[in-house]
PDB file of C-alpha atoms and ligand atoms in Angstrom:
ATOM      1  CA  UNK A  28      33.528  -8.317  17.232  1.00  0.00           C
ATOM      2  CA  UNK A  29      34.731 -10.219  14.640  1.00  0.00           C
ATOM      3  CA  UNK A  30      32.999 -10.937  11.777  1.00  0.00           C
ATOM      4  CA  UNK A  31      30.772 -14.529  11.275  1.00  0.00           C
ATOM      5  CA  UNK A  32      28.220 -15.851   8.883  1.00  0.00           C
ATOM      6  CA  UNK A  33      26.035 -14.568  10.086  1.00  0.00           C
ATOM      7  CA  UNK A  34      27.259 -11.212   9.191  1.00  0.00           C
ATOM      8  CA  UNK A  35      27.526 -12.286   5.428  1.00  0.00           C
ATOM      9  CA  UNK A  36      24.308 -13.656   4.877  1.00  0.00           C
ATOM     10  CA  UNK A  37      22.342 -10.759   6.010  1.00  0.00           C
ATOM     11  CA  UNK A  38      25.010  -8.500   3.853  1.00  0.00           C
ATOM     12  CA  UNK A  39      23.687 -11.255   1.596  1.00  0.00           C
ATOM     13  CA  UNK A  40      27.198 -12.107   0.449  1.00  0.00           C
ATOM     14  CA  UNK A  41      26.363 -15.640   1.005  1.00  0.00           C
ATOM     15  CA  UNK A  42      23.070 -17.687   0.341  1.00  0.00           C
ATOM     16  CA  UNK A  43      20.267 -18.828   2.099  1.00  0.00           C
ATOM     17  CA  UNK A  44      17.865 -20.009   2.604  1.00  0.00           C
ATOM     18  CA  UNK A  45      15.128 -16.675   4.501  1.00  0.00           C
ATOM     19  CA  UNK A  46      11.961 -16.735   5.720  1.00  0.00           C
ATOM     20  CA  UNK A  47      11.235 -14.021   7.126  1.00  0.00           C
ATOM     21  CA  UNK A  48      12.650  -9.931   7.792  1.00  0.00           C
ATOM     22  CA  UNK A  49      12.160  -7.038   9.421  1.00  0.00           C
ATOM     23  CA  UNK A  50      14.206  -4.425  11.187  1.00  0.00           C
ATOM     24  CA  UNK A  51      15.546  -5.833  13.139  1.00  0.00           C
ATOM     25  CA  UNK A  52      15.502  -9.863  12.767  1.00  0.00           C
ATOM     26  CA  UNK A  53      16.722 -11.839  10.040  1.00  0.00           C
ATOM     27  CA  UNK A  54      15.732 -15.152  10.201  1.00  0.00           C
ATOM     28  CA  UNK A  55      16.723 -18.089   7.842  1.00  0.00           C
ATOM     29  CA  UNK A  56      16.279 -22.173   7.409  1.00  0.00           C
ATOM     30  CA  UNK A  57      19.459 -24.010   9.359  1.00  0.00           C
ATOM     31  CA  UNK A  58      22.172 -25.360   7.322  1.00  0.00           C
ATOM     32  CA  UNK A  59      21.298 -28.823   9.868  1.00  0.00           C
ATOM     33  CA  UNK A  60      17.688 -29.197  10.576  1.00  0.00           C
ATOM     34  CA  UNK A  61      17.586 -30.524  14.140  1.00  0.00           C
ATOM     35  CA  UNK A  62      13.205 -30.881  13.413  1.00  0.00           C
ATOM     36  CA  UNK A  63      11.162 -30.165  10.779  1.00  0.00           C
ATOM     37  CA  UNK A  64      11.120 -26.612  10.739  1.00  0.00           C
ATOM     38  CA  UNK A  65      14.332 -25.385  12.053  1.00  0.00           C
ATOM     39  CA  UNK A  66      14.948 -21.383  11.716  1.00  0.00           C
ATOM     40  CA  UNK A  67      17.911 -19.218  13.681  1.00  0.00           C
ATOM     41  CA  UNK A  68      16.983 -15.765  13.589  1.00  0.00           C
ATOM     42  CA  UNK A  69      19.606 -13.403  14.250  1.00  0.00           C
ATOM     43  CA  UNK A  70      19.877  -9.277  15.302  1.00  0.00           C
ATOM     44  CA  UNK A  71      21.449  -7.180  12.044  1.00  0.00           C
ATOM     45  CA  UNK A  72      23.309  -5.651  15.005  1.00  0.00           C
ATOM     46  CA  UNK A  73      25.569  -7.633  15.659  1.00  0.00           C
ATOM     47  CA  UNK A  74      26.372  -9.356  19.319  1.00  0.00           C
ATOM     48  CA  UNK A  75      28.635 -11.965  20.379  1.00  0.00           C
ATOM     49  CA  UNK A  76      27.215 -14.456  22.559  1.00  0.00           C
ATOM     50  CA  UNK A  77      24.937 -13.929  25.438  1.00  0.00           C
ATOM     51  CA  UNK A  78      27.656 -12.886  27.968  1.00  0.00           C
ATOM     52  CA  UNK A  79      27.918  -9.185  25.551  1.00  0.00           C
ATOM     53  CA  UNK A  80      24.146  -7.723  26.130  1.00  0.00           C
ATOM     54  CA  UNK A  81      23.614  -5.187  27.702  1.00  0.00           C
ATOM     55  CA  UNK A  82      20.634  -2.680  29.206  1.00  0.00           C
ATOM     56  CA  UNK A  83      20.581  -2.135  26.095  1.00  0.00           C
ATOM     57  CA  UNK A  84      19.946  -4.971  23.956  1.00  0.00           C
ATOM     58  CA  UNK A  85      16.865  -5.739  25.805  1.00  0.00           C
ATOM     59  CA  UNK A  86      14.942  -4.285  23.052  1.00  0.00           C
ATOM     60  CA  UNK A  87      16.421  -5.709  20.586  1.00  0.00           C
ATOM     61  CA  UNK A  88      16.305  -9.528  21.350  1.00  0.00           C
ATOM     62  CA  UNK A  89      12.789  -8.764  22.673  1.00  0.00           C
ATOM     63  CA  UNK A  90      12.469  -8.556  18.630  1.00  0.00           C
ATOM     64  CA  UNK A  91      13.989 -11.663  17.971  1.00  0.00           C
ATOM     65  CA  UNK A  92      11.922 -13.230  20.912  1.00  0.00           C
ATOM     66  CA  UNK A  93       8.950 -11.535  19.508  1.00  0.00           C
ATOM     67  CA  UNK A  94      10.092 -12.230  15.838  1.00  0.00           C
ATOM     68  CA  UNK A  95      10.298 -16.166  16.433  1.00  0.00           C
ATOM     69  CA  UNK A  96       6.663 -16.965  17.989  1.00  0.00           C
ATOM     70  CA  UNK A  97       5.277 -14.609  15.438  1.00  0.00           C
ATOM     71  CA  UNK A  98       6.617 -16.730  12.804  1.00  0.00           C
ATOM     72  CA  UNK A  99       5.621 -19.748  14.490  1.00  0.00           C
ATOM     73  CA  UNK A 100       1.582 -18.942  15.522  1.00  0.00           C
ATOM     74  CA  UNK A 101       2.131 -17.908  11.149  1.00  0.00           C
ATOM     75  CA  UNK A 102       3.151 -20.997  10.523  1.00  0.00           C
ATOM     76  CA  UNK A 103       0.817 -23.270  12.268  1.00  0.00           C
ATOM     77  CA  UNK A 104       3.456 -25.119  14.225  1.00  0.00           C
ATOM     78  CA  UNK A 105       2.213 -22.381  18.565  1.00  0.00           C
ATOM     79  CA  UNK A 106       0.100 -24.312  18.795  1.00  0.00           C
ATOM     80  CA  UNK A 107       1.701 -27.906  19.431  1.00  0.00           C
ATOM     81  CA  UNK A 108       4.596 -26.580  20.672  1.00  0.00           C
ATOM     82  CA  UNK A 109       8.216 -25.668  19.854  1.00  0.00           C
ATOM     83  CA  UNK A 110      11.021 -24.735  21.237  1.00  0.00           C
ATOM     84  CA  UNK A 111      13.549 -21.985  21.302  1.00  0.00           C
ATOM     85  CA  UNK A 112      17.170 -22.271  22.152  1.00  0.00           C
ATOM     86  CA  UNK A 113      20.245 -19.505  22.151  1.00  0.00           C
ATOM     87  CA  UNK A 114      23.187 -22.135  22.929  1.00  0.00           C
ATOM     88  CA  UNK A 115      26.111 -19.383  24.156  1.00  0.00           C
ATOM     89  CA  UNK A 116      29.753 -21.006  23.849  1.00  0.00           C
ATOM     90  CA  UNK A 117      31.928 -23.352  24.225  1.00  0.00           C
ATOM     91  CA  UNK A 118      29.924 -25.541  26.717  1.00  0.00           C
ATOM     92  CA  UNK A 119      26.897 -24.902  25.748  1.00  0.00           C
ATOM     93  CA  UNK A 120      27.279 -25.405  22.415  1.00  0.00           C
ATOM     94  CA  UNK A 121      27.900 -21.741  20.396  1.00  0.00           C
ATOM     95  CA  UNK A 122      30.236 -22.615  17.132  1.00  0.00           C
ATOM     96  CA  UNK A 123      28.653 -19.100  15.567  1.00  0.00           C
ATOM     97  CA  UNK A 124      29.175 -16.309  17.620  1.00  0.00           C
ATOM     98  CA  UNK A 125      27.078 -13.516  16.185  1.00  0.00           C
ATOM     99  CA  UNK A 126      23.813 -13.906  18.899  1.00  0.00           C
ATOM    100  CA  UNK A 127      21.382 -15.949  17.978  1.00  0.00           C
ATOM    101  CA  UNK A 128      17.774 -18.639  18.198  1.00  0.00           C
ATOM    102  CA  UNK A 129      16.785 -21.760  17.956  1.00  0.00           C
ATOM    103  CA  UNK A 130      13.155 -21.701  17.143  1.00  0.00           C
ATOM    104  CA  UNK A 131      12.691 -26.488  16.864  1.00  0.00           C
ATOM    105  CA  UNK A 132       9.699 -27.624  15.717  1.00  0.00           C
ATOM    106  CA  UNK A 133       7.506 -30.298  13.811  1.00  0.00           C
ATOM    107  CA  UNK A 134       8.013 -33.301  16.201  1.00  0.00           C
ATOM    108  CA  UNK A 135       8.100 -33.733  20.090  1.00  0.00           C
ATOM    109  CA  UNK A 136      11.311 -32.179  22.390  1.00  0.00           C
ATOM    110  CA  UNK A 137      13.039 -33.938  24.402  1.00  0.00           C
ATOM    111  CA  UNK A 138      13.779 -33.035  27.677  1.00  0.00           C
ATOM    112  CA  UNK A 139      16.388 -32.585  28.978  1.00  0.00           C
ATOM    113  CA  UNK A 140      18.287 -31.248  25.927  1.00  0.00           C
ATOM    114  CA  UNK A 141      21.861 -33.665  25.146  1.00  0.00           C
TER     115      UNK A 141
HETATM  116  P1  AMP B 218      25.231 -22.864  16.973  1.00  0.00           P
HETATM  117  O1  AMP B 218      25.832 -23.928  17.716  1.00  0.00           O
HETATM  118  O2  AMP B 218      23.641 -22.460  18.712  1.00  0.00           O
HETATM  119  O3  AMP B 218      26.059 -21.418  17.100  1.00  0.00           O
HETATM  120  O4  AMP B 218      24.533 -22.837  15.945  1.00  0.00           O
HETATM  121  C1  AMP B 218      24.137 -21.669  14.990  1.00  0.00           C
HETATM  122  C2  AMP B 218      23.815 -23.175  14.068  1.00  0.00           C
HETATM  123  O5  AMP B 218      24.225 -22.928  12.646  1.00  0.00           O
HETATM  124  C3  AMP B 218      24.121 -24.216  13.784  1.00  0.00           C
HETATM  125  O6  AMP B 218      22.510 -25.418  14.192  1.00  0.00           O
HETATM  126  C4  AMP B 218      24.394 -24.711  12.073  1.00  0.00           C
HETATM  127  O7  AMP B 218      23.158 -25.666  11.465  1.00  0.00           O
HETATM  128  C5  AMP B 218      24.482 -23.504  11.734  1.00  0.00           C
HETATM  129  N1  AMP B 218      24.494 -23.548  10.257  1.00  0.00           N
HETATM  130  C6  AMP B 218      25.747 -22.495  10.164  1.00  0.00           C
HETATM  131  N2  AMP B 218      25.801 -22.584   9.157  1.00  0.00           N
HETATM  132  C7  AMP B 218      24.955 -22.244   8.614  1.00  0.00           C
HETATM  133  C8  AMP B 218      24.664 -21.227   6.723  1.00  0.00           C
HETATM  134  N3  AMP B 218      25.399 -21.069   6.383  1.00  0.00           N
HETATM  135  N4  AMP B 218      23.303 -21.657   6.950  1.00  0.00           N
HETATM  136  C9  AMP B 218      22.704 -21.779   7.561  1.00  0.00           C
HETATM  137  N5  AMP B 218      23.145 -21.954   8.833  1.00  0.00           N
HETATM  138  C10 AMP B 218      23.595 -22.354   8.890  1.00  0.00           C
END
């Protein structure tokens, strides 16, 4: 996997508005927010896309989802609700090829998504 913007954020080589970190996950505000709360959760392990996941990555993905859910609870948006999104490749709208989960909250989401 080639070096990505998110790998540089993880290494603190470029700035980001970091809101959460643990041994497996870093979370920071999206630079182009699509909701009042829009936070990206990225694994510190570099995985390009959902297509690249193997069985051994299951704990990493679990940590990613759990970190997002816990963050939503801690921020007081869990009861109202929120959306998590993981885009994969061109048709999914993925632009950064380091696995990430979008947490969107603070407004009612629409369905179907665009
Ligand atoms: P995706 O389209 O699913 O690959 O999501 C990539 C996201 O990264 C987009 O929502 C961008 O707005 C966001 N993004 C791009 N550059 C940065 C940055 N430097 N800091 C924070 N978010 C970024």
